[in-house]
PDB file of C-alpha atoms in Angstrom:
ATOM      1  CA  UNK A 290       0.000   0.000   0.000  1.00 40.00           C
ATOM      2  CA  UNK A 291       1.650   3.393  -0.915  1.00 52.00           C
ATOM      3  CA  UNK A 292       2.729   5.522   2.189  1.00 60.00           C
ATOM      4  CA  UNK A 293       0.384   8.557   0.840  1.00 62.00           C
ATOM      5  CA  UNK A 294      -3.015   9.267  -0.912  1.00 66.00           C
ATOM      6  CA  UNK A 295      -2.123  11.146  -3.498  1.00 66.00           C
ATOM      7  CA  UNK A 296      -5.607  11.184  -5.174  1.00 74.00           C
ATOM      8  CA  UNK A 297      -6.609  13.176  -1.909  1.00 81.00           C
ATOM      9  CA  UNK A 298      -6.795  17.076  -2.019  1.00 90.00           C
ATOM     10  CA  UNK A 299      -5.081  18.043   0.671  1.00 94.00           C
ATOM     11  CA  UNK A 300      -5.065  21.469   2.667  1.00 94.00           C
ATOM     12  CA  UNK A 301      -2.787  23.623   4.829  1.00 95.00           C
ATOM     13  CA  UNK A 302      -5.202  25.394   7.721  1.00 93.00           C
ATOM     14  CA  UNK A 303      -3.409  27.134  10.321  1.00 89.00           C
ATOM     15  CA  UNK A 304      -5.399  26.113  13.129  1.00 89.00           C
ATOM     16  CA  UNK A 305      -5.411  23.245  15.715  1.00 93.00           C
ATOM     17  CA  UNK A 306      -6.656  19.682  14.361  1.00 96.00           C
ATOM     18  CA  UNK A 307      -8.059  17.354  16.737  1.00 96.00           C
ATOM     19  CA  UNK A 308     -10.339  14.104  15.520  1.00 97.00           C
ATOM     20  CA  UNK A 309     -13.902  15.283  16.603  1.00 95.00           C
ATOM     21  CA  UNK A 310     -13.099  19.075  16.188  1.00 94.00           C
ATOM     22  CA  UNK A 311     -14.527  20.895  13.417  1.00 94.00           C
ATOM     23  CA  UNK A 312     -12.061  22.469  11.666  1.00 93.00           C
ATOM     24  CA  UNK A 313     -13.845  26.412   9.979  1.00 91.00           C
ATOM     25  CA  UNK A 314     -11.854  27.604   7.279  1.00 91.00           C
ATOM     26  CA  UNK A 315     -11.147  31.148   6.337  1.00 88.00           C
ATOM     27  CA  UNK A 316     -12.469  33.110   3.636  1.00 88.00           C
ATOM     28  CA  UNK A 317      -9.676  31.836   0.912  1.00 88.00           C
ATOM     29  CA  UNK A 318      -9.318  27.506   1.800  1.00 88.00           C
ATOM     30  CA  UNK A 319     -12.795  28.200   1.705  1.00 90.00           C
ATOM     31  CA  UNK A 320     -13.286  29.740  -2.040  1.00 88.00           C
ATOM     32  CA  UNK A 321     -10.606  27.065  -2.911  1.00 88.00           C
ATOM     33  CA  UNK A 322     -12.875  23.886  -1.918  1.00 90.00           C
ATOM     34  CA  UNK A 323     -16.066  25.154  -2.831  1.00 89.00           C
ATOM     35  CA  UNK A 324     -14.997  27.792  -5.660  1.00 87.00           C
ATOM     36  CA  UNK A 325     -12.069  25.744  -7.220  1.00 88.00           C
ATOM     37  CA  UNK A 326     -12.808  22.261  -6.484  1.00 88.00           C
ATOM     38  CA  UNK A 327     -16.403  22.410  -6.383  1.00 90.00           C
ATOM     39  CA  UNK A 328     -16.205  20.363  -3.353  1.00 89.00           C
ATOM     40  CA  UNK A 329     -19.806  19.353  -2.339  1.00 90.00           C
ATOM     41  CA  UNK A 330     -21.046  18.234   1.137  1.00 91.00           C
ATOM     42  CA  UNK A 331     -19.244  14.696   2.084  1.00 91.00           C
ATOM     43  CA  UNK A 332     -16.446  15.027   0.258  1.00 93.00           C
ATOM     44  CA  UNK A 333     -12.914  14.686   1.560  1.00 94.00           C
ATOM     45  CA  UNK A 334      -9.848  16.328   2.207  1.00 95.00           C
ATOM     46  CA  UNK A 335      -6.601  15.751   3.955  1.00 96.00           C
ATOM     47  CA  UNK A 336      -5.910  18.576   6.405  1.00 96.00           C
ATOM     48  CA  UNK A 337      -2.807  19.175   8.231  1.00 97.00           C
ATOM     49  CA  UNK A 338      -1.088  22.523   9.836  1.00 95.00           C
ATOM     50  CA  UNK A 339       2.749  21.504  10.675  1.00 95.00           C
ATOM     51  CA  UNK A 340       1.921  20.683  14.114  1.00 95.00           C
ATOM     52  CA  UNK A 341      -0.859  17.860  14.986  1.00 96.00           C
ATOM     53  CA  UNK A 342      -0.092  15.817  11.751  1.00 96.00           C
ATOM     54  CA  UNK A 343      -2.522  15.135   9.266  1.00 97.00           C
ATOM     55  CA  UNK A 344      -5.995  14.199   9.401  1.00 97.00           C
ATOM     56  CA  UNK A 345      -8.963  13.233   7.211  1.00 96.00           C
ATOM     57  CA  UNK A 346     -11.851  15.371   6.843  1.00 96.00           C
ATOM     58  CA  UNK A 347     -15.565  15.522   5.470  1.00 96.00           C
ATOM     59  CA  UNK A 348     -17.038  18.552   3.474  1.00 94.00           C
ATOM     60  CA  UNK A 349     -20.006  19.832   6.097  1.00 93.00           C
ATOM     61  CA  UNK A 350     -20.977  23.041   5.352  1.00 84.00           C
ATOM     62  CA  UNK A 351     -20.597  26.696   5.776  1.00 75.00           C
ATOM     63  CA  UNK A 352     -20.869  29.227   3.818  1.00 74.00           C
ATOM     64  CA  UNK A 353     -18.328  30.354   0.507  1.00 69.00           C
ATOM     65  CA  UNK A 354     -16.681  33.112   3.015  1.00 80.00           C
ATOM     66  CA  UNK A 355     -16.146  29.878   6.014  1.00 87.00           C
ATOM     67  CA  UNK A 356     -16.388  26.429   5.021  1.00 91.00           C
ATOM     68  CA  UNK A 357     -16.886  23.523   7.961  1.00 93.00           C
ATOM     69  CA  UNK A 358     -15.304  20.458   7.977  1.00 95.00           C
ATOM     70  CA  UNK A 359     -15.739  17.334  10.221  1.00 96.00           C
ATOM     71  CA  UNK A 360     -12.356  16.025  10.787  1.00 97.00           C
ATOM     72  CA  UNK A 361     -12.713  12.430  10.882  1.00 96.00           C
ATOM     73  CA  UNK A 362      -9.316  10.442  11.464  1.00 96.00           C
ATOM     74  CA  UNK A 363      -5.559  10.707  11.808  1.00 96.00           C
ATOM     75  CA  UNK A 364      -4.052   9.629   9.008  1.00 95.00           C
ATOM     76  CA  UNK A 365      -0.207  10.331   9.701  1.00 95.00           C
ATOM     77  CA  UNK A 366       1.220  11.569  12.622  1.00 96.00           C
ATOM     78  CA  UNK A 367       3.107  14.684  13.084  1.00 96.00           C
ATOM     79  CA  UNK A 368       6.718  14.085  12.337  1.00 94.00           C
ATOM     80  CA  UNK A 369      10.042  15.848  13.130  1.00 92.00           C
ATOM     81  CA  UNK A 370      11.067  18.870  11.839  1.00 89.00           C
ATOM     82  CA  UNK A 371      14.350  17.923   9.532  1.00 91.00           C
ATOM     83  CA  UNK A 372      17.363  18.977  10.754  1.00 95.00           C
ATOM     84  CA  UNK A 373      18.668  20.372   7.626  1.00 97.00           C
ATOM     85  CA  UNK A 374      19.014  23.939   6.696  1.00 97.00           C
ATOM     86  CA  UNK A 375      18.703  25.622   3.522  1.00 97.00           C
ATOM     87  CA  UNK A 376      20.893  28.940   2.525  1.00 97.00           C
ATOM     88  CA  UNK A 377      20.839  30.801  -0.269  1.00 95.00           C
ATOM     89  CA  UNK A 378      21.567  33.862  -1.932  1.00 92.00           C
ATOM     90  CA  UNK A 379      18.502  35.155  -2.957  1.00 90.00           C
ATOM     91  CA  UNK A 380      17.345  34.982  -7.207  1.00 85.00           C
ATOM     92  CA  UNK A 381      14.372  36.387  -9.127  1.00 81.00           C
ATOM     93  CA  UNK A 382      10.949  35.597  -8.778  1.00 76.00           C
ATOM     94  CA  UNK A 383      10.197  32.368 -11.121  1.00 83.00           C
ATOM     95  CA  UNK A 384      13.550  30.469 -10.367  1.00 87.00           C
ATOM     96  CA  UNK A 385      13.425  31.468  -6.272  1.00 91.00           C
ATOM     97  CA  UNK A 386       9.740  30.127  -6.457  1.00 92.00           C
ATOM     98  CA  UNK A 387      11.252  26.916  -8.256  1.00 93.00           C
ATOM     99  CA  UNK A 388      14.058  26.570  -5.588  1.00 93.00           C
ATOM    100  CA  UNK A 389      12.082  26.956  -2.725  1.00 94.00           C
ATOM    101  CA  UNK A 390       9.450  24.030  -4.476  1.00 95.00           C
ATOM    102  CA  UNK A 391      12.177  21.528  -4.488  1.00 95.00           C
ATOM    103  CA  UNK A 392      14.006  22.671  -1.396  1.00 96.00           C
ATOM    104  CA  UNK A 393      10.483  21.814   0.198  1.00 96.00           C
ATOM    105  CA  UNK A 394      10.970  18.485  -1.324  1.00 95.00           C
ATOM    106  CA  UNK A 395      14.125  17.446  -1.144  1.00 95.00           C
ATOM    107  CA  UNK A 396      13.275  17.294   3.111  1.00 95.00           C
ATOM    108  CA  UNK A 397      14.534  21.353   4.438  1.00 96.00           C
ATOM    109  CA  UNK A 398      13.477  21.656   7.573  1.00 96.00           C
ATOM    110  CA  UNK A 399      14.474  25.246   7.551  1.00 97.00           C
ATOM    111  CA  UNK A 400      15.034  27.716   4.849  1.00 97.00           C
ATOM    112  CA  UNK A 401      16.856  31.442   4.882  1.00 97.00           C
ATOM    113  CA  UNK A 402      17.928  33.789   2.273  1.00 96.00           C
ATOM    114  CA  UNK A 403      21.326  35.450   2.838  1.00 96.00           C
ATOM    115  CA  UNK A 404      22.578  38.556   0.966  1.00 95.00           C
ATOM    116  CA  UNK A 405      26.285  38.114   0.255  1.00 94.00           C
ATOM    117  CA  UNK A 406      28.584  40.347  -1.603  1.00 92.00           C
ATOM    118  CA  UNK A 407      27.534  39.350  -5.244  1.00 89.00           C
ATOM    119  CA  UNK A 408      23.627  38.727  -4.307  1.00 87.00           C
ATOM    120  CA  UNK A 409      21.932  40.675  -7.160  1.00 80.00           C
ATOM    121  CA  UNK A 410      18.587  40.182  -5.792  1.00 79.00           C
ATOM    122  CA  UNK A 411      18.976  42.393  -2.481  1.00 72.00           C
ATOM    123  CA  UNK A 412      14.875  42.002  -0.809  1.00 82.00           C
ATOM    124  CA  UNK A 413      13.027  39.235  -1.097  1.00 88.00           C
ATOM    125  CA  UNK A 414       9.127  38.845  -0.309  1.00 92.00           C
ATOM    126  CA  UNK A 415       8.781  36.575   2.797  1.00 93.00           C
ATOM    127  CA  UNK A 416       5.342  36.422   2.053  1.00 94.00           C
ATOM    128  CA  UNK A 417       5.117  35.020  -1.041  1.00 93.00           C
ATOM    129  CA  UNK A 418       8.312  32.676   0.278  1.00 95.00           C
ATOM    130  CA  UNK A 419       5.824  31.194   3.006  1.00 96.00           C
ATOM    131  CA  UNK A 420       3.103  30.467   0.479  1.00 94.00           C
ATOM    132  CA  UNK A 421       5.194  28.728  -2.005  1.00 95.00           C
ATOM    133  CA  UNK A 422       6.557  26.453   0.635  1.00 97.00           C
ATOM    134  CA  UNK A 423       3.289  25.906   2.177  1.00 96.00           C
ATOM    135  CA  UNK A 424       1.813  24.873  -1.374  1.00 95.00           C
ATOM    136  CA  UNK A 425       4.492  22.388  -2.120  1.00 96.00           C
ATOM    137  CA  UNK A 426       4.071  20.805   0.748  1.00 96.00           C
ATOM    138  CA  UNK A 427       0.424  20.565   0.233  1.00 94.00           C
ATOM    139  CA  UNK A 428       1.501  19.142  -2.965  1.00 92.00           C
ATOM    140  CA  UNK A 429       3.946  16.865  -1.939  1.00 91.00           C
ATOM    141  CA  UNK A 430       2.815  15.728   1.146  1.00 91.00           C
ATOM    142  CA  UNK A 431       5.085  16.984   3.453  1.00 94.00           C
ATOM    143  CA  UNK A 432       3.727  17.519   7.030  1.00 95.00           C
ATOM    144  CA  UNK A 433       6.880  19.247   8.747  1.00 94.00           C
ATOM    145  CA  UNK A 434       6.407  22.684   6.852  1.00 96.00           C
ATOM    146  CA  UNK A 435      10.049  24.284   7.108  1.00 96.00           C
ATOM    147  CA  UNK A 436       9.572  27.393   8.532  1.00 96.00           C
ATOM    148  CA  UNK A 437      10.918  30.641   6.368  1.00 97.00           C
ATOM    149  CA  UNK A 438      13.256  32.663   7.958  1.00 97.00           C
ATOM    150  CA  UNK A 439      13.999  36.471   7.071  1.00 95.00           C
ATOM    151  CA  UNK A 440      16.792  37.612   5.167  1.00 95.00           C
ATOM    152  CA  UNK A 441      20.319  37.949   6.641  1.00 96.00           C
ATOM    153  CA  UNK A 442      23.509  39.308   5.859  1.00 96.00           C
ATOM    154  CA  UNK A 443      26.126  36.514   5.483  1.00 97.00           C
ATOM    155  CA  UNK A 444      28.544  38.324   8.240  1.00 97.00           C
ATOM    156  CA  UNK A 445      25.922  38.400  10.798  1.00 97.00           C
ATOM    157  CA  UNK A 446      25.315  34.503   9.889  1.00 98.00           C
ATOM    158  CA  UNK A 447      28.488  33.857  10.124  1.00 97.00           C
ATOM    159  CA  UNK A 448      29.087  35.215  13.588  1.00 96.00           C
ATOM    160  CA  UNK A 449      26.249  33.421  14.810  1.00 96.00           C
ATOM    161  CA  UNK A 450      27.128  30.200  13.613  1.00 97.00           C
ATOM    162  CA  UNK A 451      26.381  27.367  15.905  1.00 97.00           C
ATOM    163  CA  UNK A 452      29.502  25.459  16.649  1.00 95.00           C
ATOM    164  CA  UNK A 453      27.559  22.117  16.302  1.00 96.00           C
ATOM    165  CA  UNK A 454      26.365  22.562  13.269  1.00 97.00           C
ATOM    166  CA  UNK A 455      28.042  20.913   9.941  1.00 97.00           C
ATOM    167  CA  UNK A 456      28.422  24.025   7.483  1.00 98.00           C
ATOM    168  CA  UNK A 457      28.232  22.583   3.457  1.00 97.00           C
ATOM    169  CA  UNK A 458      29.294  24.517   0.720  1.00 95.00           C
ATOM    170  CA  UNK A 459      29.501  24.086  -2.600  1.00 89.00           C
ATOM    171  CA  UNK A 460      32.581  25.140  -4.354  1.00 87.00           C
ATOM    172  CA  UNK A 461      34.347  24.352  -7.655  1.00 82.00           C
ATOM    173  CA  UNK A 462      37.675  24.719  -5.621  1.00 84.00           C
ATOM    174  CA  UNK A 463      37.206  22.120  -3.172  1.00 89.00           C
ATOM    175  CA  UNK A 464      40.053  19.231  -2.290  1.00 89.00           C
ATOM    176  CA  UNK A 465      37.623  16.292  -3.204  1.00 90.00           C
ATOM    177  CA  UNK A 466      36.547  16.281  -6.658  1.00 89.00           C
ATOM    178  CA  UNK A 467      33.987  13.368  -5.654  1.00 92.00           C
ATOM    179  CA  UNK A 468      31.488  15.293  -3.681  1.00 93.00           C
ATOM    180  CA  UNK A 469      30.002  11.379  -2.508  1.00 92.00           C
ATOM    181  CA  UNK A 470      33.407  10.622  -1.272  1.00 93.00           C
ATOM    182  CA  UNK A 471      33.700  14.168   0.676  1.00 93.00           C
ATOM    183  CA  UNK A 472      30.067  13.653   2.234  1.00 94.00           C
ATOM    184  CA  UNK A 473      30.535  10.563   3.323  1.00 90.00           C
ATOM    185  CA  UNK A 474      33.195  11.624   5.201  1.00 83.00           C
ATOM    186  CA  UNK A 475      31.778  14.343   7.251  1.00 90.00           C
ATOM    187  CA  UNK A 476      29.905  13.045  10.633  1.00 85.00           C
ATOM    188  CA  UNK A 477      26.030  13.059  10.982  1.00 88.00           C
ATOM    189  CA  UNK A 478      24.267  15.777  13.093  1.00 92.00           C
ATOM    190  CA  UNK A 479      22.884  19.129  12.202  1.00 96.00           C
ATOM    191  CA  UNK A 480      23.712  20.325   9.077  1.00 97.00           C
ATOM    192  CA  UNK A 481      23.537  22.983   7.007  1.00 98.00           C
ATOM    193  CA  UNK A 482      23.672  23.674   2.631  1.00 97.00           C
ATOM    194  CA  UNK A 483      24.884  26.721   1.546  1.00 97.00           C
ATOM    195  CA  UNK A 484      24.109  27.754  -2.026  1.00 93.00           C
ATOM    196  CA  UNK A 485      25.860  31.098  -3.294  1.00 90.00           C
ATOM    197  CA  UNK A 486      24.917  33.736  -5.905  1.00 88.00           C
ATOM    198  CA  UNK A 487      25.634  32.966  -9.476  1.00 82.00           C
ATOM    199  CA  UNK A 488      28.656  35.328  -8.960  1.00 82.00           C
ATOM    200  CA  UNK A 489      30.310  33.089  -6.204  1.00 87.00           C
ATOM    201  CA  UNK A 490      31.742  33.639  -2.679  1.00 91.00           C
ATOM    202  CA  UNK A 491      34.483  36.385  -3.041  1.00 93.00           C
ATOM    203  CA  UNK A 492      37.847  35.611  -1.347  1.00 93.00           C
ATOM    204  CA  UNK A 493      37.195  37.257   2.003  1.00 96.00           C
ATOM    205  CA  UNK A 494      33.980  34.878   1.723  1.00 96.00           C
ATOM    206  CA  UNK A 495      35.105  31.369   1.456  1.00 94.00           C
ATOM    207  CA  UNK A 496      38.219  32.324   3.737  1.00 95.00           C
ATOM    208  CA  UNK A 497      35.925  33.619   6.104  1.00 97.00           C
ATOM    209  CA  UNK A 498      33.612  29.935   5.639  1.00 97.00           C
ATOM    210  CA  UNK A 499      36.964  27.838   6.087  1.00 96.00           C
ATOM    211  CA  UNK A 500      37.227  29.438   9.259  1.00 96.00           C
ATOM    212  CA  UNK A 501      34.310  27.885  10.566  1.00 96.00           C
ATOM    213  CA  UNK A 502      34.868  24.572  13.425  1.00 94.00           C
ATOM    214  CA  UNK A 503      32.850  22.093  11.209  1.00 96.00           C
ATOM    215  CA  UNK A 504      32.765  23.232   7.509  1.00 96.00           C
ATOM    216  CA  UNK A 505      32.906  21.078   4.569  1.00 96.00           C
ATOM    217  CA  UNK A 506      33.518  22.116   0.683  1.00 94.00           C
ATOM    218  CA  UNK A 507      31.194  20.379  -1.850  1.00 94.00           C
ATOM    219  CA  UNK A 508      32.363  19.922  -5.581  1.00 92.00           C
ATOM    220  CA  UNK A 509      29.101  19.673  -7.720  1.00 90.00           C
ATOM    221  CA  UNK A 510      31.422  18.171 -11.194  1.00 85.00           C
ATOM    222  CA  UNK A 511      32.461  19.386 -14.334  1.00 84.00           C
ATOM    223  CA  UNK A 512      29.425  21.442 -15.781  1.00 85.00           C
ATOM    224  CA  UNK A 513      28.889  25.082 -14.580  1.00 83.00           C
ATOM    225  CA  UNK A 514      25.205  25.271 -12.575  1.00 86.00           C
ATOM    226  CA  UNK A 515      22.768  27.324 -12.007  1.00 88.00           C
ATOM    227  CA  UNK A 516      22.225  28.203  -8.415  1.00 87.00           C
ATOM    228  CA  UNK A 517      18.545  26.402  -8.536  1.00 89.00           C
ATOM    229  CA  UNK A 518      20.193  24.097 -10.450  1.00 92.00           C
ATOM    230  CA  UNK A 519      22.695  23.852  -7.961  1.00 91.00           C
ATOM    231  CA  UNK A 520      20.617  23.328  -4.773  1.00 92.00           C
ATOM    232  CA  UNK A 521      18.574  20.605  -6.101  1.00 93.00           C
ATOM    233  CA  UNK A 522      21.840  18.433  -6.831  1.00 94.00           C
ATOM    234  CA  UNK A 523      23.494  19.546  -3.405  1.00 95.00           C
ATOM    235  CA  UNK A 524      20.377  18.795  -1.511  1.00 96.00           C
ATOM    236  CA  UNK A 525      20.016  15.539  -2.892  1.00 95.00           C
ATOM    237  CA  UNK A 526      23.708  14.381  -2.430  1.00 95.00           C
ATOM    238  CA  UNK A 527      23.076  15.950   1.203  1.00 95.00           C
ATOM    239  CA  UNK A 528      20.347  13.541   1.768  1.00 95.00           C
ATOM    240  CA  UNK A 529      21.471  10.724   0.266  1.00 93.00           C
ATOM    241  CA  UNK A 530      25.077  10.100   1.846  1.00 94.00           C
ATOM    242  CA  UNK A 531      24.227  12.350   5.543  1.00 93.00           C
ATOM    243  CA  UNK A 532      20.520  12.593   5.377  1.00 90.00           C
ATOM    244  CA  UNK A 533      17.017  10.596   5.655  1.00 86.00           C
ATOM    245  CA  UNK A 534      17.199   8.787   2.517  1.00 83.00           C
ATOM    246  CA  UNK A 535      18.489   5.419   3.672  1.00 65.00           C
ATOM    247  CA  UNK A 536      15.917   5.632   6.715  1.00 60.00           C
ATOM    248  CA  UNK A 537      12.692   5.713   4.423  1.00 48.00           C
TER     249      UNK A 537
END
């Protein structure tokens, strides 16, 4: 039997769930089921909010401006938040939208932008950040939503760097050229991806990264990448060699 129902809508609300407690909508899930879906009394929906885990529930009524649903059963419980953060130097709209979709995806459990010295995008819309993660995880069924941080300069994140935490960067310069053989070398624990701008670190930069207690340089081949390009493939070597893949 798969692990998830992916014939089921399912729904971010930002509300407690609880089996027994009617969940009320607000005015836009609402116009979404009823408007959008057409969603008619007794139909179903997964529900879930980042928190209680997800749960089934049944169309009950309401009105267009605050639907009612009758939440039924648990259908997953809540997992853990993943331990893996996502940096990156902001991009424009359609590829940052893009990055944060597979970032959601590829198992962030939290994701900040960070304005280094050849950022070109300089302010990013945390809004619209938040509701592109939220969606793909309504599309992909992820239940631990990674929460959206605001923007920081890389010198302030720098000097606030936890000593614990595994810092991963990607860089055409680094000692390994196997970036499979340099990952699984590095010890498991809290970890961190950095992706930089399509520029690249400057000097005082990376020597300023190397300088951190755990820090590890990533070589991502050959070909030249885009940076959404770029955090896909890092992600995914992340979570293959030091992350969740080999516990699914």
């Amino acid at each position: 039997m798969a692990a998830y129902d992916f014939r089921a809508h399912r729904l971010f609300v930002d509300a407690p769930l609880a089996v027994g407690t009617p969940a009320t909508l607000e005015r836009e899930p609402s116009h979404y089921l009823l408007n959008v879906l057409r969603m008619q009394e007794g139909d179903r929906v997964l529900l879930f909010n980042g928190r209680d885990g997800e749960f089934l529930a049944r169309l009950a009524g309401g009105s267009k401006k605050a639907a009612v649903l009758d939440v039924v059963e648990q259908t997953r419980p809540q997992p853990a938040a993943p331990d893996l953060h996502y940096l990156f130097a902001p991009l424009k709209h359609a590829r940052l939208d893009y990055m944060l979709q597979k970032a959601v995806e590829m198992g962030a459990g939290r994701i900040q932008p960070v304005l280094t010295r050849h950022t070109q995008v300089s302010r990013v819309n945390l809004e619209r950040m938040r509701a592109n993660v939220t969606e793909a995880a309504e599309q992909c069924g992820v239940l631990a939503v990674p929460e959206v941080a605001e923007e920081i300069r890389f010198e302030r994140l720098l000097g606030a760097w936890p000593a614990e935490r595994l810092m991963i960067f990607c860089d055409e310069d680094a000692p390994i050229a196997d970036p499979i053989a340099a990952l699984k070398g590095a010890p498991r624990g809290p970890a961190a991806v950095l992706i930089g701008p399509e520029g690249g670190f400057s000097e005082e930069e990376r020597a300023a990264l190397l300088r951190l207690p755990r820090v590890l340089r990533v070589s991502l081949g050959p070909r030249i990448l885009r940076a959404d390009t770029a955090a896909v493939a890092a992600l995914a070597l992340v979570q293959a060699t030091l992350g969740d893949w080999g516990q699914a």
